[in-house]
Structure formats: C-alpha cells, structure tokens
PDB file of C-alpha atoms in Angstrom:
ATOM      1  CA  MET W   1      13.114  19.107  -9.331  1.00 42.00           C
ATOM      2  CA  LYS W   2      14.627  15.587  -9.202  1.00 41.00           C
ATOM      3  CA  GLN W   3      15.615  14.386  -5.750  1.00 43.00           C
ATOM      4  CA  THR W   4      17.551  11.395  -4.446  1.00 40.00           C
ATOM      5  CA  LEU W   5      18.035  10.267  -0.890  1.00 40.00           C
ATOM      6  CA  ARG W   6      21.644  10.648   0.225  1.00 37.00           C
ATOM      7  CA  LYS W   7      21.450   7.783   2.709  1.00 39.00           C
ATOM      8  CA  PRO W   8      18.961   5.118   3.769  1.00 39.00           C
ATOM      9  CA  ILE W   9      16.253   6.096   6.233  1.00 38.00           C
ATOM     10  CA  GLU W  10      17.477   5.215   9.728  1.00 43.00           C
ATOM     11  CA  PRO W  11      15.226   3.020  11.910  1.00 40.00           C
ATOM     12  CA  GLU W  12      13.123   5.084  14.295  1.00 42.00           C
ATOM     13  CA  ASP W  13      14.081   5.231  17.949  1.00 42.00           C
ATOM     14  CA  PRO W  14      11.334   3.285  19.798  1.00 37.00           C
ATOM     15  CA  ARG W  15      11.563   5.779  22.666  1.00 36.00           C
ATOM     16  CA  LYS W  16      10.293   8.568  20.410  1.00 38.00           C
ATOM     17  CA  PRO W  17       6.573   9.155  19.800  1.00 38.00           C
ATOM     18  CA  ALA W  18       5.420   7.153  16.775  1.00 43.00           C
ATOM     19  CA  LEU W  19       5.076   9.142  13.584  1.00 43.00           C
ATOM     20  CA  ALA W  20       1.754   9.053  11.760  1.00 51.00           C
ATOM     21  CA  PRO W  21       1.650   6.948   8.589  1.00 88.00           C
ATOM     22  CA  GLY W  22       2.574   8.971   5.553  1.00 96.00           C
ATOM     23  CA  LEU W  23       0.347  10.385   2.853  1.00 97.00           C
ATOM     24  CA  LEU W  24       0.730   9.527  -0.829  1.00 98.00           C
ATOM     25  CA  ILE W  25      -0.529  12.024  -3.405  1.00 98.00           C
ATOM     26  CA  ALA W  26      -0.122  11.317  -7.125  1.00 98.00           C
ATOM     27  CA  VAL W  27      -0.730  13.428 -10.207  1.00 98.00           C
ATOM     28  CA  GLU W  28      -1.561  12.053 -13.635  1.00 98.00           C
ATOM     29  CA  GLY W  29      -2.288  13.557 -17.025  1.00 98.00           C
ATOM     30  CA  LEU W  30      -1.207  13.729 -20.623  1.00 96.00           C
ATOM     31  CA  ASP W  31       2.181  15.143 -21.553  1.00 94.00           C
ATOM     32  CA  GLY W  32       1.617  18.892 -21.616  1.00 95.00           C
ATOM     33  CA  SER W  33      -1.210  18.841 -19.081  1.00 97.00           C
ATOM     34  CA  GLY W  34       0.694  21.001 -16.590  1.00 97.00           C
ATOM     35  CA  LYS W  35       0.589  18.406 -13.803  1.00 98.00           C
ATOM     36  CA  SER W  36       4.318  18.695 -13.001  1.00 97.00           C
ATOM     37  CA  THR W  37       4.021  22.446 -12.500  1.00 97.00           C
ATOM     38  CA  GLN W  38       1.078  21.966 -10.164  1.00 98.00           C
ATOM     39  CA  LEU W  39       2.815  19.285  -8.126  1.00 98.00           C
ATOM     40  CA  TYR W  40       5.930  21.417  -7.737  1.00 98.00           C
ATOM     41  CA  LEU W  41       3.797  24.340  -6.529  1.00 99.00           C
ATOM     42  CA  LEU W  42       2.030  22.052  -4.067  1.00 98.00           C
ATOM     43  CA  LYS W  43       5.401  20.851  -2.785  1.00 98.00           C
ATOM     44  CA  ARG W  44       6.656  24.412  -2.277  1.00 98.00           C
ATOM     45  CA  TRP W  45       3.494  25.350  -0.396  1.00 98.00           C
ATOM     46  CA  LEU W  46       3.763  22.321   1.898  1.00 98.00           C
ATOM     47  CA  GLU W  47       7.439  23.066   2.544  1.00 97.00           C
ATOM     48  CA  LEU W  48       6.687  26.682   3.411  1.00 97.00           C
ATOM     49  CA  GLU W  49       3.970  25.480   5.785  1.00 95.00           C
ATOM     50  CA  ASN W  50       6.611  23.293   7.474  1.00 96.00           C
ATOM     51  CA  TYR W  51       5.365  19.840   6.480  1.00 96.00           C
ATOM     52  CA  ARG W  52       7.507  16.772   5.854  1.00 96.00           C
ATOM     53  CA  VAL W  53       7.313  16.375   2.079  1.00 98.00           C
ATOM     54  CA  PHE W  54       9.197  14.624  -0.714  1.00 98.00           C
ATOM     55  CA  LEU W  55       8.622  14.619  -4.480  1.00 98.00           C
ATOM     56  CA  THR W  56       9.451  11.683  -6.738  1.00 97.00           C
ATOM     57  CA  GLU W  57       9.221  11.718 -10.533  1.00 95.00           C
ATOM     58  CA  TRP W  58       8.421   9.008 -13.045  1.00 93.00           C
ATOM     59  CA  ASN W  59      11.442   7.451 -14.720  1.00 89.00           C
ATOM     60  CA  SER W  60      13.991   9.069 -12.397  1.00 88.00           C
ATOM     61  CA  SER W  61      15.783   6.173 -10.671  1.00 87.00           C
ATOM     62  CA  GLU W  62      19.527   6.789 -10.588  1.00 85.00           C
ATOM     63  CA  MET W  63      20.086   3.040 -10.927  1.00 82.00           C
ATOM     64  CA  VAL W  64      17.924   2.573 -14.024  1.00 80.00           C
ATOM     65  CA  LYS W  65      17.841   5.838 -15.963  1.00 75.00           C
ATOM     66  CA  ASN W  66      20.963   5.137 -18.051  1.00 77.00           C
ATOM     67  CA  ALA W  67      19.463   1.879 -19.305  1.00 76.00           C
ATOM     68  CA  THR W  68      16.214   3.686 -20.056  1.00 75.00           C
ATOM     69  CA  LYS W  69      17.975   6.415 -22.040  1.00 76.00           C
ATOM     70  CA  LYS W  70      20.006   3.871 -23.983  1.00 79.00           C
ATOM     71  CA  GLY W  71      16.922   1.816 -24.777  1.00 73.00           C
ATOM     72  CA  LYS W  72      14.893   4.811 -25.911  1.00 73.00           C
ATOM     73  CA  LYS W  73      17.747   6.096 -28.044  1.00 75.00           C
ATOM     74  CA  SER W  74      17.957   2.776 -29.892  1.00 74.00           C
ATOM     75  CA  GLN W  75      14.225   2.995 -30.745  1.00 72.00           C
ATOM     76  CA  LEU W  76      14.188  -0.819 -30.763  1.00 74.00           C
ATOM     77  CA  LEU W  77      12.406  -1.564 -27.485  1.00 80.00           C
ATOM     78  CA  THR W  78       9.409  -3.867 -27.656  1.00 88.00           C
ATOM     79  CA  PRO W  79       6.310  -2.772 -25.692  1.00 90.00           C
ATOM     80  CA  THR W  80       6.993  -5.457 -23.074  1.00 93.00           C
ATOM     81  CA  THR W  81      10.644  -4.473 -22.626  1.00 91.00           C
ATOM     82  CA  PHE W  82       9.691  -0.794 -22.524  1.00 89.00           C
ATOM     83  CA  SER W  83       7.139  -1.547 -19.813  1.00 94.00           C
ATOM     84  CA  LEU W  84       9.547  -3.669 -17.770  1.00 94.00           C
ATOM     85  CA  ILE W  85      12.231  -0.970 -17.800  1.00 92.00           C
ATOM     86  CA  HIS W  86       9.777   1.556 -16.398  1.00 93.00           C
ATOM     87  CA  SER W  87       8.469  -0.902 -13.812  1.00 95.00           C
ATOM     88  CA  THR W  88      12.049  -1.567 -12.674  1.00 95.00           C
ATOM     89  CA  ASP W  89      12.595   2.166 -12.297  1.00 94.00           C
ATOM     90  CA  PHE W  90       9.376   2.462 -10.302  1.00 96.00           C
ATOM     91  CA  ALA W  91      10.183  -0.527  -8.082  1.00 96.00           C
ATOM     92  CA  ASP W  92      13.595   0.930  -7.223  1.00 94.00           C
ATOM     93  CA  ARG W  93      12.110   4.294  -6.267  1.00 96.00           C
ATOM     94  CA  TYR W  94       9.250   2.641  -4.392  1.00 97.00           C
ATOM     95  CA  GLU W  95      11.602   0.577  -2.237  1.00 95.00           C
ATOM     96  CA  ARG W  96      14.254   3.267  -1.715  1.00 94.00           C
ATOM     97  CA  GLN W  97      12.128   6.405  -1.507  1.00 95.00           C
ATOM     98  CA  ILE W  98       8.361   6.066  -1.432  1.00 97.00           C
ATOM     99  CA  GLN W  99       7.865   3.234   1.043  1.00 96.00           C
ATOM    100  CA  PRO W 100      10.513   4.286   3.622  1.00 96.00           C
ATOM    101  CA  LEU W 101       9.289   7.875   3.604  1.00 97.00           C
ATOM    102  CA  LEU W 102       5.656   6.881   3.998  1.00 97.00           C
ATOM    103  CA  ARG W 103       6.654   4.767   6.976  1.00 95.00           C
ATOM    104  CA  ALA W 104       8.512   7.778   8.373  1.00 94.00           C
ATOM    105  CA  GLY W 105       5.378   9.915   8.201  1.00 94.00           C
ATOM    106  CA  TYR W 106       6.138  12.004   5.110  1.00 97.00           C
ATOM    107  CA  ILE W 107       3.806  13.425   2.515  1.00 98.00           C
ATOM    108  CA  VAL W 108       5.096  11.813  -0.679  1.00 98.00           C
ATOM    109  CA  LEU W 109       4.181  13.534  -3.944  1.00 99.00           C
ATOM    110  CA  ALA W 110       4.428  11.371  -7.065  1.00 98.00           C
ATOM    111  CA  ASP W 111       4.697  12.966 -10.500  1.00 98.00           C
ATOM    112  CA  ARG W 112       3.087  10.036 -12.329  1.00 98.00           C
ATOM    113  CA  TYR W 113       2.398   6.747 -10.630  1.00 98.00           C
ATOM    114  CA  ILE W 114       1.272   3.231 -11.587  1.00 98.00           C
ATOM    115  CA  PHE W 115      -1.651   4.664 -13.567  1.00 98.00           C
ATOM    116  CA  THR W 116       0.791   6.005 -16.155  1.00 98.00           C
ATOM    117  CA  ALA W 117       1.865   2.438 -16.859  1.00 98.00           C
ATOM    118  CA  PHE W 118      -1.723   1.178 -16.854  1.00 98.00           C
ATOM    119  CA  ALA W 119      -2.704   3.783 -19.456  1.00 98.00           C
ATOM    120  CA  ARG W 120       0.378   4.048 -21.686  1.00 97.00           C
ATOM    121  CA  ASP W 121       1.429   0.416 -21.721  1.00 97.00           C
ATOM    122  CA  SER W 122      -2.053  -0.917 -22.385  1.00 97.00           C
ATOM    123  CA  VAL W 123      -2.232   1.391 -25.415  1.00 97.00           C
ATOM    124  CA  ARG W 124       1.034  -0.242 -26.481  1.00 96.00           C
ATOM    125  CA  GLN W 125      -0.875  -3.551 -26.314  1.00 95.00           C
ATOM    126  CA  CYS W 126       0.503  -4.862 -23.032  1.00 97.00           C
ATOM    127  CA  ASP W 127      -2.063  -7.045 -21.286  1.00 96.00           C
ATOM    128  CA  GLN W 128      -3.963  -5.032 -18.680  1.00 96.00           C
ATOM    129  CA  GLN W 129      -4.053  -7.807 -16.096  1.00 97.00           C
ATOM    130  CA  TRP W 130      -0.337  -8.401 -16.579  1.00 98.00           C
ATOM    131  CA  LEU W 131       0.253  -4.711 -15.857  1.00 98.00           C
ATOM    132  CA  ARG W 132      -1.896  -4.839 -12.727  1.00 97.00           C
ATOM    133  CA  ASN W 133       0.055  -7.839 -11.489  1.00 97.00           C
ATOM    134  CA  LEU W 134       3.373  -6.167 -12.314  1.00 97.00           C
ATOM    135  CA  TYR W 135       2.580  -3.216 -10.043  1.00 97.00           C
ATOM    136  CA  SER W 136       0.550  -5.119  -7.441  1.00 97.00           C
ATOM    137  CA  PHE W 137       3.150  -4.394  -4.732  1.00 96.00           C
ATOM    138  CA  ALA W 138       2.460  -0.657  -4.877  1.00 97.00           C
ATOM    139  CA  LYS W 139       0.167   1.208  -2.512  1.00 96.00           C
ATOM    140  CA  VAL W 140      -2.834   2.923  -4.103  1.00 96.00           C
ATOM    141  CA  PRO W 141      -2.435   6.695  -3.557  1.00 97.00           C
ATOM    142  CA  ASP W 142      -4.488   8.405  -0.882  1.00 96.00           C
ATOM    143  CA  MET W 143      -5.320  11.085  -3.453  1.00 97.00           C
ATOM    144  CA  THR W 144      -4.811  11.149  -7.211  1.00 98.00           C
ATOM    145  CA  PHE W 145      -5.288  14.332  -9.224  1.00 98.00           C
ATOM    146  CA  PHE W 146      -5.922  14.014 -12.958  1.00 99.00           C
ATOM    147  CA  PHE W 147      -5.205  17.153 -14.970  1.00 98.00           C
ATOM    148  CA  ASN W 148      -7.633  17.018 -17.868  1.00 98.00           C
ATOM    149  CA  VAL W 149      -6.640  18.950 -20.979  1.00 97.00           C
ATOM    150  CA  PRO W 150      -7.640  18.901 -24.681  1.00 96.00           C
ATOM    151  CA  LEU W 151      -5.126  17.180 -26.970  1.00 95.00           C
ATOM    152  CA  GLN W 152      -4.410  20.290 -29.015  1.00 95.00           C
ATOM    153  CA  THR W 153      -3.773  22.342 -25.883  1.00 96.00           C
ATOM    154  CA  ALA W 154      -1.342  19.701 -24.613  1.00 96.00           C
ATOM    155  CA  LEU W 155       0.440  19.646 -27.981  1.00 96.00           C
ATOM    156  CA  ASP W 156       0.674  23.442 -28.136  1.00 95.00           C
ATOM    157  CA  ARG W 157       2.141  23.583 -24.632  1.00 96.00           C
ATOM    158  CA  ILE W 158       4.798  21.002 -25.442  1.00 95.00           C
ATOM    159  CA  LEU W 159       5.848  22.746 -28.648  1.00 95.00           C
ATOM    160  CA  SER W 160       6.014  26.113 -26.912  1.00 93.00           C
ATOM    161  CA  GLY W 161       8.872  24.732 -24.819  1.00 90.00           C
ATOM    162  CA  ARG W 162      10.825  22.760 -27.446  1.00 90.00           C
ATOM    163  CA  PRO W 163      10.944  22.540 -31.241  1.00 90.00           C
ATOM    164  CA  LYS W 164       9.707  18.975 -31.773  1.00 92.00           C
ATOM    165  CA  LEU W 165       8.039  15.978 -30.171  1.00 94.00           C
ATOM    166  CA  LYS W 166       9.973  13.096 -28.667  1.00 92.00           C
ATOM    167  CA  PHE W 167       9.816   9.741 -30.474  1.00 92.00           C
ATOM    168  CA  HIS W 168       8.009   7.734 -27.780  1.00 91.00           C
ATOM    169  CA  GLU W 169       5.964  10.692 -26.560  1.00 92.00           C
ATOM    170  CA  ALA W 170       4.398  10.849 -30.022  1.00 94.00           C
ATOM    171  CA  GLY W 171       3.891   7.080 -30.137  1.00 94.00           C
ATOM    172  CA  MET W 172       6.052   6.806 -33.239  1.00 93.00           C
ATOM    173  CA  ASP W 173       7.117   3.305 -32.195  1.00 90.00           C
ATOM    174  CA  LEU W 174       3.542   2.137 -32.856  1.00 93.00           C
ATOM    175  CA  ASN W 175       3.488   3.193 -36.530  1.00 93.00           C
ATOM    176  CA  LEU W 176       0.208   5.032 -36.072  1.00 95.00           C
ATOM    177  CA  SER W 177       1.130   7.702 -38.629  1.00 96.00           C
ATOM    178  CA  PRO W 178       4.298   8.891 -40.384  1.00 96.00           C
ATOM    179  CA  ASP W 179       3.427  12.401 -39.201  1.00 96.00           C
ATOM    180  CA  PRO W 180       4.591  12.809 -35.570  1.00 95.00           C
ATOM    181  CA  TYR W 181       1.890  15.361 -34.793  1.00 95.00           C
ATOM    182  CA  GLU W 182      -0.894  13.126 -36.049  1.00 96.00           C
ATOM    183  CA  SER W 183       0.708  10.157 -34.295  1.00 96.00           C
ATOM    184  CA  PHE W 184       0.767  12.193 -31.066  1.00 96.00           C
ATOM    185  CA  ARG W 185      -2.942  12.961 -31.372  1.00 96.00           C
ATOM    186  CA  ILE W 186      -3.836   9.312 -31.953  1.00 97.00           C
ATOM    187  CA  PHE W 187      -1.521   7.926 -29.276  1.00 97.00           C
ATOM    188  CA  GLN W 188      -2.294  10.475 -26.580  1.00 97.00           C
ATOM    189  CA  GLY W 189      -5.988  10.317 -27.450  1.00 97.00           C
ATOM    190  CA  ARG W 190      -5.999   6.596 -26.712  1.00 98.00           C
ATOM    191  CA  ILE W 191      -4.112   7.190 -23.479  1.00 98.00           C
ATOM    192  CA  HIS W 192      -6.691   9.806 -22.503  1.00 98.00           C
ATOM    193  CA  LYS W 193      -9.493   7.260 -22.933  1.00 98.00           C
ATOM    194  CA  GLN W 194      -7.641   4.829 -20.686  1.00 98.00           C
ATOM    195  CA  TYR W 195      -7.176   7.550 -18.079  1.00 98.00           C
ATOM    196  CA  LEU W 196     -10.895   8.332 -18.031  1.00 98.00           C
ATOM    197  CA  GLN W 197     -11.646   4.677 -17.303  1.00 98.00           C
ATOM    198  CA  LEU W 198      -9.042   4.636 -14.542  1.00 98.00           C
ATOM    199  CA  ALA W 199     -10.479   7.866 -13.130  1.00 98.00           C
ATOM    200  CA  LYS W 200     -13.804   6.133 -12.505  1.00 97.00           C
ATOM    201  CA  GLU W 201     -12.230   3.003 -11.055  1.00 97.00           C
ATOM    202  CA  TYR W 202      -9.808   4.779  -8.717  1.00 97.00           C
ATOM    203  CA  LYS W 203     -11.873   7.915  -8.070  1.00 96.00           C
ATOM    204  CA  PHE W 204      -9.393  10.479  -9.379  1.00 98.00           C
ATOM    205  CA  GLU W 205      -9.903  14.125  -8.520  1.00 98.00           C
ATOM    206  CA  MET W 206     -10.537  15.733 -11.917  1.00 98.00           C
ATOM    207  CA  ILE W 207      -8.875  19.098 -12.532  1.00 98.00           C
ATOM    208  CA  ASP W 208      -9.715  21.385 -15.448  1.00 98.00           C
ATOM    209  CA  ALA W 209      -6.169  21.972 -16.691  1.00 98.00           C
ATOM    210  CA  THR W 210      -7.284  24.772 -19.023  1.00 97.00           C
ATOM    211  CA  GLN W 211      -7.825  27.054 -16.044  1.00 98.00           C
ATOM    212  CA  SER W 212      -5.113  29.413 -14.875  1.00 98.00           C
ATOM    213  CA  ILE W 213      -2.149  27.978 -12.998  1.00 98.00           C
ATOM    214  CA  GLU W 214      -3.188  29.953  -9.921  1.00 98.00           C
ATOM    215  CA  ASP W 215      -6.800  28.717  -9.963  1.00 98.00           C
ATOM    216  CA  GLN W 216      -5.745  25.100 -10.405  1.00 98.00           C
ATOM    217  CA  GLN W 217      -3.253  25.346  -7.566  1.00 98.00           C
ATOM    218  CA  GLN W 218      -5.742  26.942  -5.207  1.00 98.00           C
ATOM    219  CA  TYR W 219      -8.253  24.191  -5.953  1.00 98.00           C
ATOM    220  CA  VAL W 220      -5.652  21.488  -5.288  1.00 98.00           C
ATOM    221  CA  ARG W 221      -4.550  23.094  -2.015  1.00 98.00           C
ATOM    222  CA  ASN W 222      -8.134  23.514  -0.853  1.00 98.00           C
ATOM    223  CA  LEU W 223      -8.954  19.896  -1.623  1.00 97.00           C
ATOM    224  CA  VAL W 224      -5.871  18.580   0.172  1.00 97.00           C
ATOM    225  CA  SER W 225      -6.614  20.769   3.199  1.00 96.00           C
ATOM    226  CA  GLU W 226     -10.243  19.614   3.320  1.00 96.00           C
ATOM    227  CA  ARG W 227      -9.555  15.905   2.903  1.00 94.00           C
ATOM    228  CA  VAL W 228      -6.428  15.514   5.016  1.00 94.00           C
ATOM    229  CA  ASP W 229      -5.530  16.332   8.610  1.00 93.00           C
ATOM    230  CA  LEU W 230      -2.264  17.994   7.649  1.00 94.00           C
ATOM    231  CA  ALA W 231      -1.302  18.773  11.239  1.00 92.00           C
ATOM    232  CA  GLN W 232       0.006  15.223  11.703  1.00 92.00           C
ATOM    233  CA  TYR W 233       2.673  15.843   9.032  1.00 94.00           C
ATOM    234  CA  LYS W 234       4.082  19.007  10.597  1.00 92.00           C
ATOM    235  CA  ILE W 235       7.776  19.174  11.395  1.00 89.00           C
ATOM    236  CA  HIS W 236       8.122  19.697  15.148  1.00 78.00           C
ATOM    237  CA  LYS W 237      11.200  20.822  17.012  1.00 65.00           C
ATOM    238  CA  GLY W 238      13.547  17.913  17.569  1.00 59.00           C
ATOM    239  CA  ARG W 239      11.851  15.758  14.901  1.00 53.00           C
ATOM    240  CA  ASN W 240      12.105  15.685  11.101  1.00 53.00           C
TER     241      ASN W 240
END
C-alpha cells in the first residue's frame, strides 16, 4: 500500500486549462479500527472510476523511517522526541507528496493525519498547544472519517493478525501497567477520549466500525459522492 513519488511534480504548463484544487480526505481511528482497509477500498474505487488519487500513510517517509525504527527499537525515546520524529516524517510527506498533489488537482487520501499526533502525543503528556503549533502548517482535511470501535474489538482484531502487541502501540513506554493488554486498554482508551473531543471540534464523519466492511465502505462512498463534485477530479485524455 505504501507509495512514493518517483520524481518531483513538474510545474504545470500555463497554456493548459487550470486543474481544480485537490481534495484531502483523512481517516482516523484506534489501532485495529479497520480504517486502513476502508481507505484502501476507497482508493481502489476512485481509481476504477478514473479519478486522480494518491494514498499516503502515517510514518512512511523514506527519509525518516529508518530513524523512527531505530528510535522505537531502543525504547528510550522521550514523548517529545517521539512526537518530533513523527512530525518530521509528516512534514517531509506533506511537502513532497500531499501539498504538490493537492496543487495538481489530486484526491489525496491520508491514512492518519495531524489528529493522530494531537490524540496520541497529548496522552503522552505533550502540551496540546505545542502540538497545534507544530502542525500549524498543515491544511485541515476537507473530510475526516473517524472509525469508531470498542477497545476490546480493536484488540481482538490486532491479535487475530499477529501474536502480540507492539511496545508503543500498547503504551508500554508510559508505565501504565506491566500487562501489555491492560496497558493497551488504558492507553488506547485515553486516545479514544481525545479523538471524541477532536471529532466535535473538527466535525469528523463518525463511522460505526463494528458494521461489515461492505456496509462501511458503501457509507463512505455515498458520503464522498454526496459532499464532493467528483467530476472535477476525473482523468481526461491528454491530462493526468
């Protein structure tokens, strides 16, 4: 699912008709909420319908990911350092992928966005205003879907795909509990509360993530189709 641009976006020829500004759609949710699956399905649908679309994932910058992996492996990152590494990753992708593609008239799909940092990092005791300032350069998404799921359901989904929880995913760096499963419930529960506050402030579209994959996807597609004039993002002959 991870994508990288092979070369910088070329400046548009001024003799060509101007492309419409792009559309930014983000998905948020707890680990195990199913948001990544839904975003991938939305991307495939848009591609099949011949729209200009690109998907970018949280913590996927080619320039930063090695430092992130090394830092996580050491399990010695402070909350501030942890937050700054992720913000550096985001800034790189924003400048190299998100912003140029929006200017080129693409639909950009973001698997996690600045709200992930607002929720997770504030639970790790980073100052909320500091976080807002850190990401103040970023555009607020045109649509943000929040996939709402009970903690136990999220935990069960994660463990159905791998044998154990990841250290930071479970919030083990916060010493909430020696038991990773209990730590996960506490940590992710606090994140969930932060998300619900953000949902009110930024008017997230709330999705019941306990519904079937098909029902969730149909709801998302319907909402996008109703709220957005998708025709302006179509790929026409001679343009991409």
